[in-house]
Amino acid sequence: MSGDPTLERIAHNNGLALLAAGSWTAGFAPVLEQIVADAEKLTGSRSDISIDVSRVSKLDTFGAWLIERLRRSLTRGGVEPNIAGLSANYSSLVDEVRRVKAAPAIDSTTVTITGMLDQIGRAVVGVGATMVGLIDMLGAVLAASGRVLIHPRTFRLTSTVHHLEQVCWRAVPIVVLITFLIGCIISQQGIFHFRKFGADIFVVDMLGVLVLREIGVLLVAIMVAGRSGSAYTAELGSMKMREEIDALRTMGFDPIEVLILPRMLALVIALPILAFLGAIAALYGGGLVAWLYGGVDPEAFLLRLRDAISIDHFTVGIIKAPVMAAVIGIVACVEGLAVQGSAESLGQHTTSSVVKGIFFVIVMDGVFAIFFASIGM
C-alpha cells in the first residue's frame, strides 16, 4: 500500500493495536506530526499496545523517528509498546534511531544559589583556561622563533610574504577610509564645541594627540582583529576540521613553525605600517574638515600641529602597535586550533576570536596608557 500515511487504531480485549500504513517520509511531515500527536494522547488502563508497521510502504529517518517518539510516549510503567511487522530493509534504521537518547528536560525557571555559584565557578575556570592557552601559545611561538633563528633555512619567507600581502596591503584601503572618516568626525565635533569658547584652533591639539597616541592605533588594531584575526581563526579551524594539522605532524613538521609563525610575523610587521597610514589619513581628514568647516587654513593647521605634538606621541603609538598585533595573532591562533569537527564550532570560535581580540587590545591600550603616564611620556 502506498500514498498518504495513516495510523489506524484497533482495540482488542484490554489491548490496542496501531496500524501504520502509507509513506512515512519527510514529504508528509505536517500530516505525520498531527497523526503522531493525536496518538500520543492515548491514555488509560491499556498497557498492551503494539505498533504494526507492516503496511508502511516507505520509511525514512523522519518517519522512523516519529515511530520511535510514539513508542517512547506510550511507554507506561516500564512496559514499552511492541513494534511489529518491521521489514528487514527498515529494521537497521529504526534500531539506529532507537539508540538516540532523549535529552533531559532542563528546568530554566529555577534559580538557586548553588546554580549561580556553579555558573560563576565555570566562568572563572573558563577565563583561567583561556589565559593558560594564550601563555602556552606565546611560549610555543617564542620557541619556534628560536629554532628559526638557529636554523634560518627553515624560515618560510614565501608564506610570510603571502600573509603580509593579505594582512597589510589588502587592508590599506579600508583602514585609510575608516581612519580618514574618524579624523573628519573628531575634527568636526571638536570645532563645534570649541567654537563656543572661540578656541577653534585647539582642535588641532586634540586631533594630533588623540590620533597619534590613542585613537589611531587602537582603531586600526580593532579593525585588524575583526578582519585578519577572524581570517586566521577560520583558516586554522578549517585545517583542523580537515585534519591537515594532524597530517603536518605525521609528516614531521611543526604546525607552529609552518602555520602560525609566518602569520604572527606578518601581523607584527603589518600593524605598525597600518597604524602609521591610518594616523596620516586621520590627520588629513581632520585638517580637511578644519579648513572647510572651521576656517582653519592648512598652513595654520600644520604650524599648530607641529607645536602641539612631539616625537614622543608618535613613538607611543608605534610601540603599542606590534604588541597589540602579537596579542591579536595569539588569540586568533589559539581559537583556530581549538575548533572541533563541526561548522558550528568553527563559527563559535571565530566569533570568540574577534571578541577576545578586541577585548585584549583595549586592555593592552589601558596598560600602555598607565605605563607611559608613569614614565612621563
PDB file of N, CA and C in Angstrom, residues 100-199:
ATOM      1  N   VAL A 100      19.293   6.821  19.879  1.00  0.00           N
ATOM      2  CA  VAL A 100      19.368   8.240  20.234  1.00  0.00           C
ATOM      3  C   VAL A 100      18.675   8.448  21.570  1.00  0.00           C
ATOM      4  N   LYS A 101      19.395   8.967  22.506  1.00  0.00           N
ATOM      5  CA  LYS A 101      18.840   9.178  23.839  1.00  0.00           C
ATOM      6  C   LYS A 101      18.078  10.489  23.895  1.00  0.00           C
ATOM      7  N   ALA A 102      16.981  10.460  24.605  1.00  0.00           N
ATOM      8  CA  ALA A 102      16.193  11.685  24.768  1.00  0.00           C
ATOM      9  C   ALA A 102      16.957  12.661  25.660  1.00  0.00           C
ATOM     10  N   ALA A 103      16.972  13.941  25.254  1.00  0.00           N
ATOM     11  CA  ALA A 103      17.651  14.972  26.044  1.00  0.00           C
ATOM     12  C   ALA A 103      16.899  15.207  27.341  1.00  0.00           C
ATOM     13  N   PRO A 104      17.600  15.280  28.448  1.00  0.00           N
ATOM     14  CA  PRO A 104      16.911  15.517  29.724  1.00  0.00           C
ATOM     15  C   PRO A 104      16.274  16.895  29.754  1.00  0.00           C
ATOM     16  N   ALA A 105      15.140  16.971  30.374  1.00  0.00           N
ATOM     17  CA  ALA A 105      14.444  18.256  30.478  1.00  0.00           C
ATOM     18  C   ALA A 105      15.214  19.189  31.388  1.00  0.00           C
ATOM     19  N   ILE A 106      15.370  20.426  30.955  1.00  0.00           N
ATOM     20  CA  ILE A 106      16.111  21.428  31.702  1.00  0.00           C
ATOM     21  C   ILE A 106      15.127  22.427  32.291  1.00  0.00           C
ATOM     22  N   ASP A 107      15.152  22.542  33.566  1.00  0.00           N
ATOM     23  CA  ASP A 107      14.270  23.486  34.246  1.00  0.00           C
ATOM     24  C   ASP A 107      14.963  24.835  34.304  1.00  0.00           C
ATOM     25  N   SER A 108      14.573  25.727  33.381  1.00  0.00           N
ATOM     26  CA  SER A 108      15.219  27.034  33.294  1.00  0.00           C
ATOM     27  C   SER A 108      14.581  28.062  34.208  1.00  0.00           C
ATOM     28  N   THR A 109      13.527  27.689  34.901  1.00  0.00           N
ATOM     29  CA  THR A 109      12.844  28.670  35.742  1.00  0.00           C
ATOM     30  C   THR A 109      13.388  28.688  37.167  1.00  0.00           C
ATOM     31  N   THR A 110      14.082  27.621  37.572  1.00  0.00           N
ATOM     32  CA  THR A 110      14.585  27.530  38.929  1.00  0.00           C
ATOM     33  C   THR A 110      15.967  28.157  39.014  1.00  0.00           C
ATOM     34  N   VAL A 111      16.102  29.158  39.847  1.00  0.00           N
ATOM     35  CA  VAL A 111      17.381  29.824  40.060  1.00  0.00           C
ATOM     36  C   VAL A 111      17.759  29.627  41.521  1.00  0.00           C
ATOM     37  N   THR A 112      18.877  28.975  41.756  1.00  0.00           N
ATOM     38  CA  THR A 112      19.326  28.703  43.113  1.00  0.00           C
ATOM     39  C   THR A 112      20.707  29.304  43.324  1.00  0.00           C
ATOM     40  N   ILE A 113      21.069  29.480  44.582  1.00  0.00           N
ATOM     41  CA  ILE A 113      22.386  29.992  44.912  1.00  0.00           C
ATOM     42  C   ILE A 113      23.471  29.036  44.419  1.00  0.00           C
ATOM     43  N   THR A 114      23.201  27.745  44.575  1.00  0.00           N
ATOM     44  CA  THR A 114      24.167  26.749  44.130  1.00  0.00           C
ATOM     45  C   THR A 114      24.384  26.834  42.619  1.00  0.00           C
ATOM     46  N   GLY A 115      23.280  26.988  41.884  1.00  0.00           N
ATOM     47  CA  GLY A 115      23.401  27.108  40.436  1.00  0.00           C
ATOM     48  C   GLY A 115      24.169  28.351  40.017  1.00  0.00           C
ATOM     49  N   MET A 116      23.909  29.456  40.685  1.00  0.00           N
ATOM     50  CA  MET A 116      24.624  30.693  40.358  1.00  0.00           C
ATOM     51  C   MET A 116      26.117  30.560  40.666  1.00  0.00           C
ATOM     52  N   LEU A 117      26.436  29.963  41.814  1.00  0.00           N
ATOM     53  CA  LEU A 117      27.842  29.761  42.154  1.00  0.00           C
ATOM     54  C   LEU A 117      28.512  28.809  41.167  1.00  0.00           C
ATOM     55  N   ASP A 118      27.755  27.818  40.718  1.00  0.00           N
ATOM     56  CA  ASP A 118      28.301  26.886  39.729  1.00  0.00           C
ATOM     57  C   ASP A 118      28.627  27.604  38.425  1.00  0.00           C
ATOM     58  N   GLN A 119      27.727  28.484  37.983  1.00  0.00           N
ATOM     59  CA  GLN A 119      27.979  29.237  36.757  1.00  0.00           C
ATOM     60  C   GLN A 119      29.175  30.175  36.913  1.00  0.00           C
ATOM     61  N   ILE A 120      29.264  30.837  38.073  1.00  0.00           N
ATOM     62  CA  ILE A 120      30.399  31.729  38.305  1.00  0.00           C
ATOM     63  C   ILE A 120      31.712  30.942  38.311  1.00  0.00           C
ATOM     64  N   GLY A 121      31.690  29.784  38.980  1.00  0.00           N
ATOM     65  CA  GLY A 121      32.892  28.956  39.014  1.00  0.00           C
ATOM     66  C   GLY A 121      33.315  28.496  37.627  1.00  0.00           C
ATOM     67  N   ARG A 122      32.345  28.076  36.816  1.00  0.00           N
ATOM     68  CA  ARG A 122      32.673  27.649  35.451  1.00  0.00           C
ATOM     69  C   ARG A 122      33.233  28.804  34.629  1.00  0.00           C
ATOM     70  N   ALA A 123      32.677  30.003  34.831  1.00  0.00           N
ATOM     71  CA  ALA A 123      33.176  31.172  34.106  1.00  0.00           C
ATOM     72  C   ALA A 123      34.618  31.486  34.493  1.00  0.00           C
ATOM     73  N   VAL A 124      34.911  31.395  35.797  1.00  0.00           N
ATOM     74  CA  VAL A 124      36.278  31.651  36.262  1.00  0.00           C
ATOM     75  C   VAL A 124      37.234  30.605  35.700  1.00  0.00           C
ATOM     76  N   VAL A 125      36.818  29.350  35.710  1.00  0.00           N
ATOM     77  CA  VAL A 125      37.653  28.291  35.148  1.00  0.00           C
ATOM     78  C   VAL A 125      37.878  28.532  33.657  1.00  0.00           C
ATOM     79  N   GLY A 126      36.832  29.003  32.952  1.00  0.00           N
ATOM     80  CA  GLY A 126      36.977  29.306  31.534  1.00  0.00           C
ATOM     81  C   GLY A 126      37.977  30.417  31.284  1.00  0.00           C
ATOM     82  N   VAL A 127      37.935  31.463  32.123  1.00  0.00           N
ATOM     83  CA  VAL A 127      38.906  32.557  31.991  1.00  0.00           C
ATOM     84  C   VAL A 127      40.323  32.045  32.252  1.00  0.00           C
ATOM     85  N   GLY A 128      40.460  31.218  33.277  1.00  0.00           N
ATOM     86  CA  GLY A 128      41.779  30.654  33.565  1.00  0.00           C
ATOM     87  C   GLY A 128      42.290  29.794  32.423  1.00  0.00           C
ATOM     88  N   ALA A 129      41.403  28.976  31.845  1.00  0.00           N
ATOM     89  CA  ALA A 129      41.814  28.137  30.712  1.00  0.00           C
ATOM     90  C   ALA A 129      42.228  28.986  29.523  1.00  0.00           C
ATOM     91  N   THR A 130      41.519  30.100  29.305  1.00  0.00           N
ATOM     92  CA  THR A 130      41.879  30.998  28.208  1.00  0.00           C
ATOM     93  C   THR A 130      43.267  31.589  28.412  1.00  0.00           C
ATOM     94  N   MET A 131      43.550  32.049  29.621  1.00  0.00           N
ATOM     95  CA  MET A 131      44.858  32.635  29.902  1.00  0.00           C
ATOM     96  C   MET A 131      45.969  31.597  29.761  1.00  0.00           C
ATOM     97  N   VAL A 132      45.724  30.388  30.240  1.00  0.00           N
ATOM     98  CA  VAL A 132      46.728  29.328  30.108  1.00  0.00           C
ATOM     99  C   VAL A 132      46.979  29.018  28.634  1.00  0.00           C
ATOM    100  N   GLY A 133      45.903  28.973  27.831  1.00  0.00           N
ATOM    101  CA  GLY A 133      46.067  28.717  26.407  1.00  0.00           C
ATOM    102  C   GLY A 133      46.858  29.805  25.709  1.00  0.00           C
ATOM    103  N   LEU A 134      46.614  31.071  26.067  1.00  0.00           N
ATOM    104  CA  LEU A 134      47.350  32.179  25.454  1.00  0.00           C
ATOM    105  C   LEU A 134      48.832  32.129  25.832  1.00  0.00           C
ATOM    106  N   ILE A 135      49.112  31.852  27.110  1.00  0.00           N
ATOM    107  CA  ILE A 135      50.506  31.772  27.543  1.00  0.00           C
ATOM    108  C   ILE A 135      51.214  30.588  26.872  1.00  0.00           C
ATOM    109  N   ASP A 136      50.510  29.483  26.749  1.00  0.00           N
ATOM    110  CA  ASP A 136      51.080  28.310  26.083  1.00  0.00           C
ATOM    111  C   ASP A 136      51.399  28.607  24.622  1.00  0.00           C
ATOM    112  N   MET A 137      50.487  29.296  23.936  1.00  0.00           N
ATOM    113  CA  MET A 137      50.729  29.652  22.541  1.00  0.00           C
ATOM    114  C   MET A 137      51.889  30.630  22.416  1.00  0.00           C
ATOM    115  N   LEU A 138      51.969  31.604  23.333  1.00  0.00           N
ATOM    116  CA  LEU A 138      53.088  32.551  23.305  1.00  0.00           C
ATOM    117  C   LEU A 138      54.418  31.816  23.463  1.00  0.00           C
ATOM    118  N   GLY A 139      54.480  30.867  24.412  1.00  0.00           N
ATOM    119  CA  GLY A 139      55.704  30.099  24.588  1.00  0.00           C
ATOM    120  C   GLY A 139      56.052  29.272  23.362  1.00  0.00           C
ATOM    121  N   ALA A 140      55.031  28.675  22.735  1.00  0.00           N
ATOM    122  CA  ALA A 140      55.287  27.863  21.535  1.00  0.00           C
ATOM    123  C   ALA A 140      55.808  28.721  20.390  1.00  0.00           C
ATOM    124  N   VAL A 141      55.243  29.930  20.234  1.00  0.00           N
ATOM    125  CA  VAL A 141      55.701  30.829  19.165  1.00  0.00           C
ATOM    126  C   VAL A 141      57.131  31.296  19.425  1.00  0.00           C
ATOM    127  N   LEU A 142      57.450  31.629  20.683  1.00  0.00           N
ATOM    128  CA  LEU A 142      58.815  32.050  21.006  1.00  0.00           C
ATOM    129  C   LEU A 142      59.801  30.904  20.778  1.00  0.00           C
ATOM    130  N   ALA A 143      59.408  29.676  21.140  1.00  0.00           N
ATOM    131  CA  ALA A 143      60.288  28.526  20.917  1.00  0.00           C
ATOM    132  C   ALA A 143      60.511  28.299  19.422  1.00  0.00           C
ATOM    133  N   ALA A 144      59.430  28.409  18.623  1.00  0.00           N
ATOM    134  CA  ALA A 144      59.572  28.254  17.173  1.00  0.00           C
ATOM    135  C   ALA A 144      60.448  29.356  16.589  1.00  0.00           C
ATOM    136  N   SER A 145      60.317  30.576  17.119  1.00  0.00           N
ATOM    137  CA  SER A 145      61.164  31.676  16.640  1.00  0.00           C
ATOM    138  C   SER A 145      62.629  31.400  16.948  1.00  0.00           C
ATOM    139  N   GLY A 146      62.902  30.852  18.135  1.00  0.00           N
ATOM    140  CA  GLY A 146      64.282  30.500  18.472  1.00  0.00           C
ATOM    141  C   GLY A 146      64.853  29.452  17.536  1.00  0.00           C
ATOM    142  N   ARG A 147      64.041  28.448  17.203  1.00  0.00           N
ATOM    143  CA  ARG A 147      64.520  27.410  16.279  1.00  0.00           C
ATOM    144  C   ARG A 147      64.794  27.982  14.901  1.00  0.00           C
ATOM    145  N   VAL A 148      63.958  28.924  14.463  1.00  0.00           N
ATOM    146  CA  VAL A 148      64.161  29.529  13.147  1.00  0.00           C
ATOM    147  C   VAL A 148      65.419  30.389  13.140  1.00  0.00           C
ATOM    148  N   LEU A 149      65.698  31.087  14.245  1.00  0.00           N
ATOM    149  CA  LEU A 149      66.917  31.888  14.315  1.00  0.00           C
ATOM    150  C   LEU A 149      68.164  31.010  14.279  1.00  0.00           C
ATOM    151  N   ILE A 150      68.070  29.841  14.895  1.00  0.00           N
ATOM    152  CA  ILE A 150      69.212  28.922  14.880  1.00  0.00           C
ATOM    153  C   ILE A 150      69.383  28.293  13.509  1.00  0.00           C
ATOM    154  N   HIS A 151      68.261  27.967  12.856  1.00  0.00           N
ATOM    155  CA  HIS A 151      68.300  27.368  11.516  1.00  0.00           C
ATOM    156  C   HIS A 151      67.502  28.253  10.555  1.00  0.00           C
ATOM    157  N   PRO A 152      68.109  29.310  10.030  1.00  0.00           N
ATOM    158  CA  PRO A 152      67.367  30.274   9.185  1.00  0.00           C
ATOM    159  C   PRO A 152      66.753  29.660   7.932  1.00  0.00           C
ATOM    160  N   ARG A 153      67.299  28.549   7.461  1.00  0.00           N
ATOM    161  CA  ARG A 153      66.768  27.939   6.248  1.00  0.00           C
ATOM    162  C   ARG A 153      65.355  27.391   6.441  1.00  0.00           C
ATOM    163  N   THR A 154      64.974  27.158   7.673  1.00  0.00           N
ATOM    164  CA  THR A 154      63.621  26.643   7.931  1.00  0.00           C
ATOM    165  C   THR A 154      62.568  27.750   7.911  1.00  0.00           C
ATOM    166  N   PHE A 155      63.002  29.017   7.859  1.00  0.00           N
ATOM    167  CA  PHE A 155      62.044  30.122   7.843  1.00  0.00           C
ATOM    168  C   PHE A 155      61.296  30.138   6.515  1.00  0.00           C
ATOM    169  N   ARG A 156      59.979  30.270   6.574  1.00  0.00           N
ATOM    170  CA  ARG A 156      59.124  30.214   5.382  1.00  0.00           C
ATOM    171  C   ARG A 156      58.838  31.635   4.914  1.00  0.00           C
ATOM    172  N   LEU A 157      59.750  32.140   4.082  1.00  0.00           N
ATOM    173  CA  LEU A 157      59.652  33.514   3.596  1.00  0.00           C
ATOM    174  C   LEU A 157      58.451  33.698   2.672  1.00  0.00           C
ATOM    175  N   THR A 158      58.201  32.730   1.800  1.00  0.00           N
ATOM    176  CA  THR A 158      57.083  32.850   0.856  1.00  0.00           C
ATOM    177  C   THR A 158      55.751  32.947   1.584  1.00  0.00           C
ATOM    178  N   SER A 159      55.575  32.107   2.593  1.00  0.00           N
ATOM    179  CA  SER A 159      54.332  32.146   3.371  1.00  0.00           C
ATOM    180  C   SER A 159      54.191  33.472   4.108  1.00  0.00           C
ATOM    181  N   THR A 160      55.300  33.981   4.651  1.00  0.00           N
ATOM    182  CA  THR A 160      55.246  35.258   5.370  1.00  0.00           C
ATOM    183  C   THR A 160      54.871  36.395   4.441  1.00  0.00           C
ATOM    184  N   VAL A 161      55.471  36.422   3.250  1.00  0.00           N
ATOM    185  CA  VAL A 161      55.149  37.480   2.284  1.00  0.00           C
ATOM    186  C   VAL A 161      53.693  37.386   1.850  1.00  0.00           C
ATOM    187  N   HIS A 162      53.203  36.163   1.654  1.00  0.00           N
ATOM    188  CA  HIS A 162      51.793  35.980   1.286  1.00  0.00           C
ATOM    189  C   HIS A 162      50.859  36.537   2.349  1.00  0.00           C
ATOM    190  N   HIS A 163      51.121  36.184   3.609  1.00  0.00           N
ATOM    191  CA  HIS A 163      50.257  36.676   4.685  1.00  0.00           C
ATOM    192  C   HIS A 163      50.431  38.182   4.886  1.00  0.00           C
ATOM    193  N   LEU A 164      51.622  38.691   4.637  1.00  0.00           N
ATOM    194  CA  LEU A 164      51.833  40.137   4.745  1.00  0.00           C
ATOM    195  C   LEU A 164      51.017  40.879   3.698  1.00  0.00           C
ATOM    196  N   GLU A 165      50.915  40.294   2.518  1.00  0.00           N
ATOM    197  CA  GLU A 165      50.072  40.912   1.491  1.00  0.00           C
ATOM    198  C   GLU A 165      48.604  40.903   1.913  1.00  0.00           C
ATOM    199  N   GLN A 166      48.152  39.776   2.470  1.00  0.00           N
ATOM    200  CA  GLN A 166      46.752  39.676   2.872  1.00  0.00           C
ATOM    201  C   GLN A 166      46.430  40.607   4.040  1.00  0.00           C
ATOM    202  N   VAL A 167      47.329  40.678   5.008  1.00  0.00           N
ATOM    203  CA  VAL A 167      47.050  41.428   6.233  1.00  0.00           C
ATOM    204  C   VAL A 167      47.303  42.917   6.041  1.00  0.00           C
ATOM    205  N   CYS A 168      48.347  43.263   5.327  1.00  0.00           N
ATOM    206  CA  CYS A 168      48.763  44.667   5.224  1.00  0.00           C
ATOM    207  C   CYS A 168      48.280  45.323   3.935  1.00  0.00           C
ATOM    208  N   TRP A 169      48.760  44.839   2.809  1.00  0.00           N
ATOM    209  CA  TRP A 169      48.488  45.518   1.541  1.00  0.00           C
ATOM    210  C   TRP A 169      47.000  45.564   1.224  1.00  0.00           C
ATOM    211  N   ARG A 170      46.315  44.452   1.394  1.00  0.00           N
ATOM    212  CA  ARG A 170      44.891  44.414   1.060  1.00  0.00           C
ATOM    213  C   ARG A 170      44.032  45.126   2.101  1.00  0.00           C
ATOM    214  N   ALA A 171      44.587  45.410   3.266  1.00  0.00           N
ATOM    215  CA  ALA A 171      43.822  46.113   4.300  1.00  0.00           C
ATOM    216  C   ALA A 171      43.983  47.621   4.225  1.00  0.00           C
ATOM    217  N   VAL A 172      44.907  48.103   3.405  1.00  0.00           N
ATOM    218  CA  VAL A 172      45.174  49.543   3.351  1.00  0.00           C
ATOM    219  C   VAL A 172      43.930  50.361   2.968  1.00  0.00           C
ATOM    220  N   PRO A 173      43.178  49.980   1.929  1.00  0.00           N
ATOM    221  CA  PRO A 173      42.029  50.832   1.557  1.00  0.00           C
ATOM    222  C   PRO A 173      41.009  51.007   2.671  1.00  0.00           C
ATOM    223  N   ILE A 174      40.599  49.932   3.327  1.00  0.00           N
ATOM    224  CA  ILE A 174      39.566  50.052   4.357  1.00  0.00           C
ATOM    225  C   ILE A 174      40.101  50.777   5.586  1.00  0.00           C
ATOM    226  N   VAL A 175      41.364  50.549   5.929  1.00  0.00           N
ATOM    227  CA  VAL A 175      41.950  51.232   7.089  1.00  0.00           C
ATOM    228  C   VAL A 175      42.051  52.722   6.832  1.00  0.00           C
ATOM    229  N   VAL A 176      42.534  53.092   5.669  1.00  0.00           N
ATOM    230  CA  VAL A 176      42.665  54.512   5.338  1.00  0.00           C
ATOM    231  C   VAL A 176      41.301  55.183   5.293  1.00  0.00           C
ATOM    232  N   LEU A 177      40.325  54.518   4.711  1.00  0.00           N
ATOM    233  CA  LEU A 177      38.987  55.108   4.614  1.00  0.00           C
ATOM    234  C   LEU A 177      38.376  55.329   5.994  1.00  0.00           C
ATOM    235  N   ILE A 178      38.416  54.314   6.847  1.00  0.00           N
ATOM    236  CA  ILE A 178      37.799  54.429   8.171  1.00  0.00           C
ATOM    237  C   ILE A 178      38.512  55.480   9.015  1.00  0.00           C
ATOM    238  N   THR A 179      39.838  55.457   9.043  1.00  0.00           N
ATOM    239  CA  THR A 179      40.564  56.440   9.844  1.00  0.00           C
ATOM    240  C   THR A 179      40.376  57.855   9.300  1.00  0.00           C
ATOM    241  N   PHE A 180      40.286  57.996   7.991  1.00  0.00           N
ATOM    242  CA  PHE A 180      40.004  59.313   7.409  1.00  0.00           C
ATOM    243  C   PHE A 180      38.664  59.844   7.902  1.00  0.00           C
ATOM    244  N   LEU A 181      37.650  58.994   7.893  1.00  0.00           N
ATOM    245  CA  LEU A 181      36.327  59.422   8.359  1.00  0.00           C
ATOM    246  C   LEU A 181      36.330  59.724   9.855  1.00  0.00           C
ATOM    247  N   ILE A 182      37.057  58.927  10.634  1.00  0.00           N
ATOM    248  CA  ILE A 182      37.140  59.189  12.070  1.00  0.00           C
ATOM    249  C   ILE A 182      37.824  60.526  12.329  1.00  0.00           C
ATOM    250  N   GLY A 183      38.889  60.802  11.583  1.00  0.00           N
ATOM    251  CA  GLY A 183      39.543  62.098  11.724  1.00  0.00           C
ATOM    252  C   GLY A 183      38.615  63.246  11.382  1.00  0.00           C
ATOM    253  N   CYS A 184      37.807  63.075  10.346  1.00  0.00           N
ATOM    254  CA  CYS A 184      36.833  64.113   9.979  1.00  0.00           C
ATOM    255  C   CYS A 184      35.818  64.330  11.101  1.00  0.00           C
ATOM    256  N   ILE A 185      35.338  63.238  11.683  1.00  0.00           N
ATOM    257  CA  ILE A 185      34.323  63.348  12.741  1.00  0.00           C
ATOM    258  C   ILE A 185      34.905  64.016  13.983  1.00  0.00           C
ATOM    259  N   ILE A 186      36.121  63.597  14.391  1.00  0.00           N
ATOM    260  CA  ILE A 186      36.739  64.205  15.572  1.00  0.00           C
ATOM    261  C   ILE A 186      36.943  65.700  15.358  1.00  0.00           C
ATOM    262  N   SER A 187      37.420  66.065  14.181  1.00  0.00           N
ATOM    263  CA  SER A 187      37.660  67.480  13.894  1.00  0.00           C
ATOM    264  C   SER A 187      36.359  68.281  13.893  1.00  0.00           C
ATOM    265  N   GLN A 188      35.329  67.740  13.271  1.00  0.00           N
ATOM    266  CA  GLN A 188      34.055  68.464  13.204  1.00  0.00           C
ATOM    267  C   GLN A 188      33.448  68.647  14.590  1.00  0.00           C
ATOM    268  N   GLN A 189      33.463  67.596  15.393  1.00  0.00           N
ATOM    269  CA  GLN A 189      32.892  67.696  16.730  1.00  0.00           C
ATOM    270  C   GLN A 189      33.715  68.629  17.615  1.00  0.00           C
ATOM    271  N   GLY A 190      35.054  68.577  17.462  1.00  0.00           N
ATOM    272  CA  GLY A 190      35.893  69.466  18.244  1.00  0.00           C
ATOM    273  C   GLY A 190      35.661  70.921  17.911  1.00  0.00           C
ATOM    274  N   ILE A 191      35.591  71.220  16.630  1.00  0.00           N
ATOM    275  CA  ILE A 191      35.334  72.607  16.222  1.00  0.00           C
ATOM    276  C   ILE A 191      33.963  73.064  16.698  1.00  0.00           C
ATOM    277  N   PHE A 192      32.972  72.189  16.611  1.00  0.00           N
ATOM    278  CA  PHE A 192      31.610  72.542  17.013  1.00  0.00           C
ATOM    279  C   PHE A 192      31.562  72.974  18.474  1.00  0.00           C
ATOM    280  N   HIS A 193      32.293  72.292  19.332  1.00  0.00           N
ATOM    281  CA  HIS A 193      32.264  72.615  20.754  1.00  0.00           C
ATOM    282  C   HIS A 193      33.277  73.705  21.118  1.00  0.00           C
ATOM    283  N   PHE A 194      34.471  73.676  20.519  1.00  0.00           N
ATOM    284  CA  PHE A 194      35.467  74.703  20.830  1.00  0.00           C
ATOM    285  C   PHE A 194      35.038  76.080  20.344  1.00  0.00           C
ATOM    286  N   ARG A 195      34.205  76.106  19.311  1.00  0.00           N
ATOM    287  CA  ARG A 195      33.776  77.386  18.753  1.00  0.00           C
ATOM    288  C   ARG A 195      32.985  78.193  19.778  1.00  0.00           C
ATOM    289  N   LYS A 196      32.341  77.535  20.721  1.00  0.00           N
ATOM    290  CA  LYS A 196      31.589  78.252  21.753  1.00  0.00           C
ATOM    291  C   LYS A 196      32.511  79.118  22.606  1.00  0.00           C
ATOM    292  N   PHE A 197      33.782  78.761  22.693  1.00  0.00           N
ATOM    293  CA  PHE A 197      34.740  79.490  23.513  1.00  0.00           C
ATOM    294  C   PHE A 197      35.733  80.273  22.659  1.00  0.00           C
ATOM    295  N   GLY A 198      35.505  80.277  21.337  1.00  0.00           N
ATOM    296  CA  GLY A 198      36.416  80.981  20.449  1.00  0.00           C
ATOM    297  C   GLY A 198      37.781  80.333  20.364  1.00  0.00           C
ATOM    298  N   ALA A 199      37.829  79.033  20.535  1.00  0.00           N
ATOM    299  CA  ALA A 199      39.116  78.315  20.559  1.00  0.00           C
ATOM    300  C   ALA A 199      39.146  77.251  19.476  1.00  0.00           C
TER     301      ALA A 199
END
